[in-house]
JSON list of C-alpha atoms in Angstrom, two decimals:
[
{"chain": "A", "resi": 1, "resn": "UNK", "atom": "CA", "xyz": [-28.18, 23.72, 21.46]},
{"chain": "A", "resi": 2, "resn": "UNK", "atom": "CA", "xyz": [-25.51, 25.57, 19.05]},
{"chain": "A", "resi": 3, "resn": "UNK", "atom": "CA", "xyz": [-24.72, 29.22, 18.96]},
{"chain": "A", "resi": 4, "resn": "UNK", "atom": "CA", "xyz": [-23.05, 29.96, 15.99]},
{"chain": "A", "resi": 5, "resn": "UNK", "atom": "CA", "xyz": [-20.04, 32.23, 17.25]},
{"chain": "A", "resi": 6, "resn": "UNK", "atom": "CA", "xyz": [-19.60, 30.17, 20.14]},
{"chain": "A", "resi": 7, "resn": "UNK", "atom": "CA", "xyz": [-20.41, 25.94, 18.98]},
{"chain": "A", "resi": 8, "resn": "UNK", "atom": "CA", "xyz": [-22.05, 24.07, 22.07]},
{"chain": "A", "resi": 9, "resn": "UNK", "atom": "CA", "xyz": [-24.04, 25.74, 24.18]},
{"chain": "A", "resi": 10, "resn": "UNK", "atom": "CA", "xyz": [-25.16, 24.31, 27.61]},
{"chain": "A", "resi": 11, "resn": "UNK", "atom": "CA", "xyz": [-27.75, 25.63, 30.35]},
{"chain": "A", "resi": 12, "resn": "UNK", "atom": "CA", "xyz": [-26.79, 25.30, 33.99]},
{"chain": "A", "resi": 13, "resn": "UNK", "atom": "CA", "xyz": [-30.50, 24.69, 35.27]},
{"chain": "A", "resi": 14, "resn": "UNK", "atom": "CA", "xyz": [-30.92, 27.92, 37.05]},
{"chain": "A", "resi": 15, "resn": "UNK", "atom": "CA", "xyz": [-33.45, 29.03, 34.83]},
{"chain": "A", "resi": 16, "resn": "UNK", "atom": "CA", "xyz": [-34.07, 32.84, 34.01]},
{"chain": "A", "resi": 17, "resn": "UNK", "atom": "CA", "xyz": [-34.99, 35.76, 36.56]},
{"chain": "A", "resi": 18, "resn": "UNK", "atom": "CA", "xyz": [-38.74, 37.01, 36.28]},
{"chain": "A", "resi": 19, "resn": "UNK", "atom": "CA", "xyz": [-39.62, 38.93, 34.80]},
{"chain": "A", "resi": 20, "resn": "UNK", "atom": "CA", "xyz": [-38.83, 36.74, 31.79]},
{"chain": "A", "resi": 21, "resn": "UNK", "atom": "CA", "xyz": [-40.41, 35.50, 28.16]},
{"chain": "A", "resi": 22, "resn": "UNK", "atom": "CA", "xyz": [-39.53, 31.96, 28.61]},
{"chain": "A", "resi": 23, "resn": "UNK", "atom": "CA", "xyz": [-39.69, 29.28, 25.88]},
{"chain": "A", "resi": 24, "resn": "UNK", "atom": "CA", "xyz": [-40.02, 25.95, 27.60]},
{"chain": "A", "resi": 25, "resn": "UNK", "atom": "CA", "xyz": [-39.29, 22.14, 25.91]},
{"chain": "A", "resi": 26, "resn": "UNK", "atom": "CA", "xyz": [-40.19, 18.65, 27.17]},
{"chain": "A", "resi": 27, "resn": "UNK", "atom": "CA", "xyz": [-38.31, 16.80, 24.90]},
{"chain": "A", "resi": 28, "resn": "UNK", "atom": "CA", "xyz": [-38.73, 13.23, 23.84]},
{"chain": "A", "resi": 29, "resn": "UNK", "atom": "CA", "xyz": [-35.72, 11.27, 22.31]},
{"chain": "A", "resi": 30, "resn": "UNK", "atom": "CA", "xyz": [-36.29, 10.72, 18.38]},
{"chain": "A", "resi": 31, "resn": "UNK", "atom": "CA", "xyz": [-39.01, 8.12, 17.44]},
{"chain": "A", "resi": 32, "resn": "UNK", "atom": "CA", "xyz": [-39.58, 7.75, 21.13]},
{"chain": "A", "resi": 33, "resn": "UNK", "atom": "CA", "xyz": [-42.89, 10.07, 21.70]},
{"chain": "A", "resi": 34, "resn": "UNK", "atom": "CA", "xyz": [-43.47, 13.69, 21.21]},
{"chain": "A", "resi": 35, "resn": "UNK", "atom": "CA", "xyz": [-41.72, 16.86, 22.57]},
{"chain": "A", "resi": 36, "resn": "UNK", "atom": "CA", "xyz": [-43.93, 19.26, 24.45]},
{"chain": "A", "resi": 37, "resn": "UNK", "atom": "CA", "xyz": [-43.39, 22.97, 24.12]},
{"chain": "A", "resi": 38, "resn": "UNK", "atom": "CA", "xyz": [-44.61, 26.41, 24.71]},
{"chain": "A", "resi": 39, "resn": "UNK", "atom": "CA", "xyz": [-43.90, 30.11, 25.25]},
{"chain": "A", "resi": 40, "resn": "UNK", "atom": "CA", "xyz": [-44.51, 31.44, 28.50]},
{"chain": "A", "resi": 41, "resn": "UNK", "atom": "CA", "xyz": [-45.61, 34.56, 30.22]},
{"chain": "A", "resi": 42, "resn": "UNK", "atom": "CA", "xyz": [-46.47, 32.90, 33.55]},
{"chain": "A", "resi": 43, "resn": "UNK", "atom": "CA", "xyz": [-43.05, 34.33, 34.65]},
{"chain": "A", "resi": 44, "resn": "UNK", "atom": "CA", "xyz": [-43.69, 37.74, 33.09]},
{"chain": "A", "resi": 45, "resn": "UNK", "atom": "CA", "xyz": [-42.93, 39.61, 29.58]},
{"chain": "A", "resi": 46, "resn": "UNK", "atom": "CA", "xyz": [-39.25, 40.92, 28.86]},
{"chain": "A", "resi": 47, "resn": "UNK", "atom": "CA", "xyz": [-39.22, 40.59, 25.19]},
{"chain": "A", "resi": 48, "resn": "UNK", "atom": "CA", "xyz": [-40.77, 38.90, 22.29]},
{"chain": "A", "resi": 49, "resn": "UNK", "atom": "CA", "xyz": [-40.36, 35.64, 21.32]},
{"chain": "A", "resi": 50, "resn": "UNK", "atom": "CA", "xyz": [-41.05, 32.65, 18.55]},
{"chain": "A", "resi": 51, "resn": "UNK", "atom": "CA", "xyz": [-40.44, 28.55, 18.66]},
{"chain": "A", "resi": 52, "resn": "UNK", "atom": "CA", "xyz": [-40.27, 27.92, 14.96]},
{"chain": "A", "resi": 53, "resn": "UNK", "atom": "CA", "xyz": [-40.02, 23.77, 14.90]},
{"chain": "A", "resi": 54, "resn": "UNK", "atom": "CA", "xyz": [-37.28, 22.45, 11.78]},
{"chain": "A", "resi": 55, "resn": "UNK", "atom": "CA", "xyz": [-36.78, 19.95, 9.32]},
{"chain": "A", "resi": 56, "resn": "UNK", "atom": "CA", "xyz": [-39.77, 16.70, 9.98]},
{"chain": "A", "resi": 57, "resn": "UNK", "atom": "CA", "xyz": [-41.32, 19.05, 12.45]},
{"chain": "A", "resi": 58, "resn": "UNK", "atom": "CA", "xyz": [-42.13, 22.26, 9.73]},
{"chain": "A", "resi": 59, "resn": "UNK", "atom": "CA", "xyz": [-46.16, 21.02, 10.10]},
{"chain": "A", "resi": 60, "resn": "UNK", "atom": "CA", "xyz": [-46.35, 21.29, 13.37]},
{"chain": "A", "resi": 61, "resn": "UNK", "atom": "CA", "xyz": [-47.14, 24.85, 15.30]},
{"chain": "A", "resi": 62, "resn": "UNK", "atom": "CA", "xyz": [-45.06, 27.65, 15.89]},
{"chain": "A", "resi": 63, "resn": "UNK", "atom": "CA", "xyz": [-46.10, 29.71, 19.07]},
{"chain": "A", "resi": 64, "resn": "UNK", "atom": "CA", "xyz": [-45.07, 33.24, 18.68]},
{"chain": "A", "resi": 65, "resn": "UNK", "atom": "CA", "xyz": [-44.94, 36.39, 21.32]},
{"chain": "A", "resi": 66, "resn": "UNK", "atom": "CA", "xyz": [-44.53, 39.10, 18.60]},
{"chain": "A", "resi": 67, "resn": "UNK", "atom": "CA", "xyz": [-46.21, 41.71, 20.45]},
{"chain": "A", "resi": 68, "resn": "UNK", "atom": "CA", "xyz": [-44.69, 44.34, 22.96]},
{"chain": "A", "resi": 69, "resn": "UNK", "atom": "CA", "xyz": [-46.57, 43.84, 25.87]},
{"chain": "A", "resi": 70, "resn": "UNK", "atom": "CA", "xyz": [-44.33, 45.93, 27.61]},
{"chain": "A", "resi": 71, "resn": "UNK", "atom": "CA", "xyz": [-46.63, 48.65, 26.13]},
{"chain": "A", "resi": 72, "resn": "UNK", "atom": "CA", "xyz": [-49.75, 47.54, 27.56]},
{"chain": "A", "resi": 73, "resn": "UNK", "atom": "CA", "xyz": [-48.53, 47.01, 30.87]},
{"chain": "A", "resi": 74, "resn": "UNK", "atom": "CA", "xyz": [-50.21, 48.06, 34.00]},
{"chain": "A", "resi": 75, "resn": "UNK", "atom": "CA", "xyz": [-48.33, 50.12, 36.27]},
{"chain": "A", "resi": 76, "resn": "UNK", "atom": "CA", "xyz": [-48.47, 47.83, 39.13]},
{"chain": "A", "resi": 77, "resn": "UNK", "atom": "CA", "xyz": [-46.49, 45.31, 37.05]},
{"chain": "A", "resi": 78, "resn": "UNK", "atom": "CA", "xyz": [-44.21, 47.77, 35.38]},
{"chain": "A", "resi": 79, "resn": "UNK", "atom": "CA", "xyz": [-40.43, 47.47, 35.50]},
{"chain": "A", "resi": 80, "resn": "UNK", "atom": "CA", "xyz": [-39.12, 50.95, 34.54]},
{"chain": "A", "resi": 81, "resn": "UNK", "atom": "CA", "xyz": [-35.69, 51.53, 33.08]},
{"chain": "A", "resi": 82, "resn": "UNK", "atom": "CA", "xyz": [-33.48, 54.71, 34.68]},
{"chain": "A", "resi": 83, "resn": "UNK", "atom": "CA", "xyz": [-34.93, 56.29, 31.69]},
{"chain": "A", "resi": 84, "resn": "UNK", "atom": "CA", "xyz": [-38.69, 55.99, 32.83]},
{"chain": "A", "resi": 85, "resn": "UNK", "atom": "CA", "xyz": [-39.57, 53.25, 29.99]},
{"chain": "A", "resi": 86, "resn": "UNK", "atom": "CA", "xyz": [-41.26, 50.46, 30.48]},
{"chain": "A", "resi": 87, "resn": "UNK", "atom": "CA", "xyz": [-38.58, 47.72, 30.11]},
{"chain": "A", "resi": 88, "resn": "UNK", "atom": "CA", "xyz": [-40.23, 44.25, 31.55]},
{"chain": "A", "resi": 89, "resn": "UNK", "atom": "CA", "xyz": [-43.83, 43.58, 32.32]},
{"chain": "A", "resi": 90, "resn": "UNK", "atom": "CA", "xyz": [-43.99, 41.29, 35.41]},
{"chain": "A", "resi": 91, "resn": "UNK", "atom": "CA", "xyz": [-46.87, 38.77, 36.48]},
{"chain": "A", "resi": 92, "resn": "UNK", "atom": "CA", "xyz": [-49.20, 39.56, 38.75]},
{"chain": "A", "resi": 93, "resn": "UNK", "atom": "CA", "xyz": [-47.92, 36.70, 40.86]},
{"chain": "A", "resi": 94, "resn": "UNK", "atom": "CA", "xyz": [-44.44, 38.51, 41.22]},
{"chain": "A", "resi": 95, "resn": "UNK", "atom": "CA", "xyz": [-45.93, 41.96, 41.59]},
{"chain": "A", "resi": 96, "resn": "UNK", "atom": "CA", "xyz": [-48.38, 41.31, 43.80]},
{"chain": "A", "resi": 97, "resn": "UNK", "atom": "CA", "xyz": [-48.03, 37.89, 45.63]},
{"chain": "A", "resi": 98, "resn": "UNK", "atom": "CA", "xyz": [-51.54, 36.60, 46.14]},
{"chain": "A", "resi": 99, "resn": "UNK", "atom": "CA", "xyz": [-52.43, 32.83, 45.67]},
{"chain": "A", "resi": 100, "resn": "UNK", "atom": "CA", "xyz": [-55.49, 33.92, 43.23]},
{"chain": "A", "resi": 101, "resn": "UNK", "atom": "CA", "xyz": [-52.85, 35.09, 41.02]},
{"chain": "A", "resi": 102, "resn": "UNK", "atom": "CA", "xyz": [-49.91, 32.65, 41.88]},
{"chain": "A", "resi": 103, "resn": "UNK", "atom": "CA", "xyz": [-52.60, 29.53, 41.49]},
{"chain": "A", "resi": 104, "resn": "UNK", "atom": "CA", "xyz": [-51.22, 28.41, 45.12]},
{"chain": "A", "resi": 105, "resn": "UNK", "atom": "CA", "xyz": [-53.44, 27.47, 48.21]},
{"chain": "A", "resi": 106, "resn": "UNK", "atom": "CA", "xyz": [-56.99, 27.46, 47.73]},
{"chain": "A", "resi": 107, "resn": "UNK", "atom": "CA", "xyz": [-56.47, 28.43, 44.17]},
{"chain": "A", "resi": 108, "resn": "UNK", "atom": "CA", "xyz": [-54.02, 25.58, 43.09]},
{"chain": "A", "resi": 109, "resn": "UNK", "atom": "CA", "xyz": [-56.01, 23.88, 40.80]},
{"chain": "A", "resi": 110, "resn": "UNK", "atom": "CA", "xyz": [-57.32, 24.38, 36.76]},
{"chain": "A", "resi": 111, "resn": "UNK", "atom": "CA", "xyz": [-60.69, 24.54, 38.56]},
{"chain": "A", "resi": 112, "resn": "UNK", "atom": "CA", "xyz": [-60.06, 26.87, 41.48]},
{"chain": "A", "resi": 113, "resn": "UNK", "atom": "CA", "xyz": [-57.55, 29.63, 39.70]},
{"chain": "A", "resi": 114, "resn": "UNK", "atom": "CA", "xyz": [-59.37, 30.73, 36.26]},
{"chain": "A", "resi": 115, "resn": "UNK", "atom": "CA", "xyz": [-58.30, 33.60, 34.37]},
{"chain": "A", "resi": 116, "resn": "UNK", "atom": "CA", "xyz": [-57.35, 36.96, 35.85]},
{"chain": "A", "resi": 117, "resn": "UNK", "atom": "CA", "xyz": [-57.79, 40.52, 34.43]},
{"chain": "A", "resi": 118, "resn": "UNK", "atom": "CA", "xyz": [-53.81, 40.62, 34.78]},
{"chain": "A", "resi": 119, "resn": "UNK", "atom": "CA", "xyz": [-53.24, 37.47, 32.81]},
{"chain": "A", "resi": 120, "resn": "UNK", "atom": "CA", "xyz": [-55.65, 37.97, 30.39]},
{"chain": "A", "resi": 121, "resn": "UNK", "atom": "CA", "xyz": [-53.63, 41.86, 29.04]},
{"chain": "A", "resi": 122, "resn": "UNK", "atom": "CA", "xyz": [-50.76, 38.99, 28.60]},
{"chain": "A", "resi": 123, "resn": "UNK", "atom": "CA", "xyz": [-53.36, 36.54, 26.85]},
{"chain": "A", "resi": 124, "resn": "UNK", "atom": "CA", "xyz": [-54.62, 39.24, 24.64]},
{"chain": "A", "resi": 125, "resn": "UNK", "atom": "CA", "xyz": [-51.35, 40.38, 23.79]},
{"chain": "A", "resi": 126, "resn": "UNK", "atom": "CA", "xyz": [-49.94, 36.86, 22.66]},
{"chain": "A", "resi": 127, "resn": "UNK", "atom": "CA", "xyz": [-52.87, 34.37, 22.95]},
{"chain": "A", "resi": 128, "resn": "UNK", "atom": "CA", "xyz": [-50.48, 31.38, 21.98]},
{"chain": "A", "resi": 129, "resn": "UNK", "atom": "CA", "xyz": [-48.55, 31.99, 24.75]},
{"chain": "A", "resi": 130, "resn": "UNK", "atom": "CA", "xyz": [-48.70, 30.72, 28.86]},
{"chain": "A", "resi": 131, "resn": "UNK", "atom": "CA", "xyz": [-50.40, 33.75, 30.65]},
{"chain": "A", "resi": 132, "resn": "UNK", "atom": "CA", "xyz": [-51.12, 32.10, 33.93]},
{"chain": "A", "resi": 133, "resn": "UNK", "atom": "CA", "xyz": [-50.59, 28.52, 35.20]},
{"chain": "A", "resi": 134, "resn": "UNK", "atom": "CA", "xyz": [-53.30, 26.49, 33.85]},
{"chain": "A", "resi": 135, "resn": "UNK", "atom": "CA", "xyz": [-53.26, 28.26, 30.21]},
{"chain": "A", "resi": 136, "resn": "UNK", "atom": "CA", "xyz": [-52.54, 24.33, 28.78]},
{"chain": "A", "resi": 137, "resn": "UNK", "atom": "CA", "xyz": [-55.76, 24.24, 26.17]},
{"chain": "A", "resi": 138, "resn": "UNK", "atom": "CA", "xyz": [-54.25, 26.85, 23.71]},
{"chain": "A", "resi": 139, "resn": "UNK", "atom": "CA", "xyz": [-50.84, 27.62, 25.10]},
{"chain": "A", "resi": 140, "resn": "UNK", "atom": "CA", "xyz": [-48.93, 23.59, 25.11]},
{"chain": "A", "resi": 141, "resn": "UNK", "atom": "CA", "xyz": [-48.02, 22.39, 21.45]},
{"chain": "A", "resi": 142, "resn": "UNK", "atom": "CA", "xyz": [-46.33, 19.14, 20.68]},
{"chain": "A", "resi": 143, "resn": "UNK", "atom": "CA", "xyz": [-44.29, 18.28, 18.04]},
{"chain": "A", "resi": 144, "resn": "UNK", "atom": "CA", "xyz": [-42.32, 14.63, 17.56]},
{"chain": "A", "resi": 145, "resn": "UNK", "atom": "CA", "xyz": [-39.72, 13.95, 19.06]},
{"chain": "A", "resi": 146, "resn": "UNK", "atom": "CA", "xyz": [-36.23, 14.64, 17.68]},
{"chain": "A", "resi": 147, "resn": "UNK", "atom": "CA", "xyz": [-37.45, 17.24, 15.90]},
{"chain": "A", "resi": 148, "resn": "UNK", "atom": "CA", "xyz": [-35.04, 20.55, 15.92]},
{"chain": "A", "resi": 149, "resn": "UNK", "atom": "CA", "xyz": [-36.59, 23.73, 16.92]},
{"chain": "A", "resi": 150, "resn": "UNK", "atom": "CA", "xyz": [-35.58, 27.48, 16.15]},
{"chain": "A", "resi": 151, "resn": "UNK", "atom": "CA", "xyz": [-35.67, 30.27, 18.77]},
{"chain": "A", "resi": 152, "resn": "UNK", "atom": "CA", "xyz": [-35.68, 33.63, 17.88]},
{"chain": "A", "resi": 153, "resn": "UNK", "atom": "CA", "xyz": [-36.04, 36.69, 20.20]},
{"chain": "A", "resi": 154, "resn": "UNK", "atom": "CA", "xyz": [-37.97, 39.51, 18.83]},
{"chain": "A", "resi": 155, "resn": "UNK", "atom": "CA", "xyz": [-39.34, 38.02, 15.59]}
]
């Protein structure tokens, strides 16, 4: 990864803090299988958010968050600026805690944690994005590997 004021950029691991638009990459070494990627707003909504994939991998999809969810977003999973505004949108799983909405326990499988009411303002917000943890069928693209991909927050 390259910023271009800054050369070589690296990640430390620790991930973002929720809540968070996420863009997430399995990638595969070139010629060696495919990459896997996604955006994601199992972690919550902060900002919008586009994968565009470059060069060999133009064909392949480009999962986009475009919309402001922020301005959809219950109350219950509102993050409020000093200012009153709605500034982050998180997931029902960070608001509220509950293994129907975390897909934990009793609800940690595809079969056992559907869909919730909560995910599903994300889903029709930005239905090529993650909105709860088993969103794989429309929400996981692939792309082969090596191929360079463009990030851009609020496309």
């Amino acid at each position: 990864m390259t910023s271009p004021r800054r050369g070589p950029v690296s990640c430390n691991g620790a991930g973002a803090i929720p809540p968070a638009t996420l863009a997430e990459f399995t990638l595969a070494a070139a010629g060696s299988g495919q990459d896997s990627y996604d955006v994601s707003l199992v972690d919550g909504f902060n900002l919008p958010l586009s994968i565009t994939p470059q060069g060999s991998g133009s064909g392949c999809t480009a999962p986009s968050c475009a919309a402001n969810v922020n301005s959809v977003c219950p109350s219950e999973l509102a993050v409020k600026g000093s200012d009153g505004s709605v500034v982050a949108c998180k997931s029902a799983c960070l608001a509220l805690n509950q293994p129907q909405y975390c897909c934990t326990g009793a609800y940690g499988t595809s079969e056992t944690c559907p869909p919730t009411n909560y995910s599903m303002i994300f889903k029709d917000q930005c239905p090529q994005a993650y909105s709860y943890a088993y969103d794989d069928k429309t929400s996981l693209f692939s792309c082969a590997g090596g191929t360079s991909y463009l990030i851009t927050f609020c496309p």
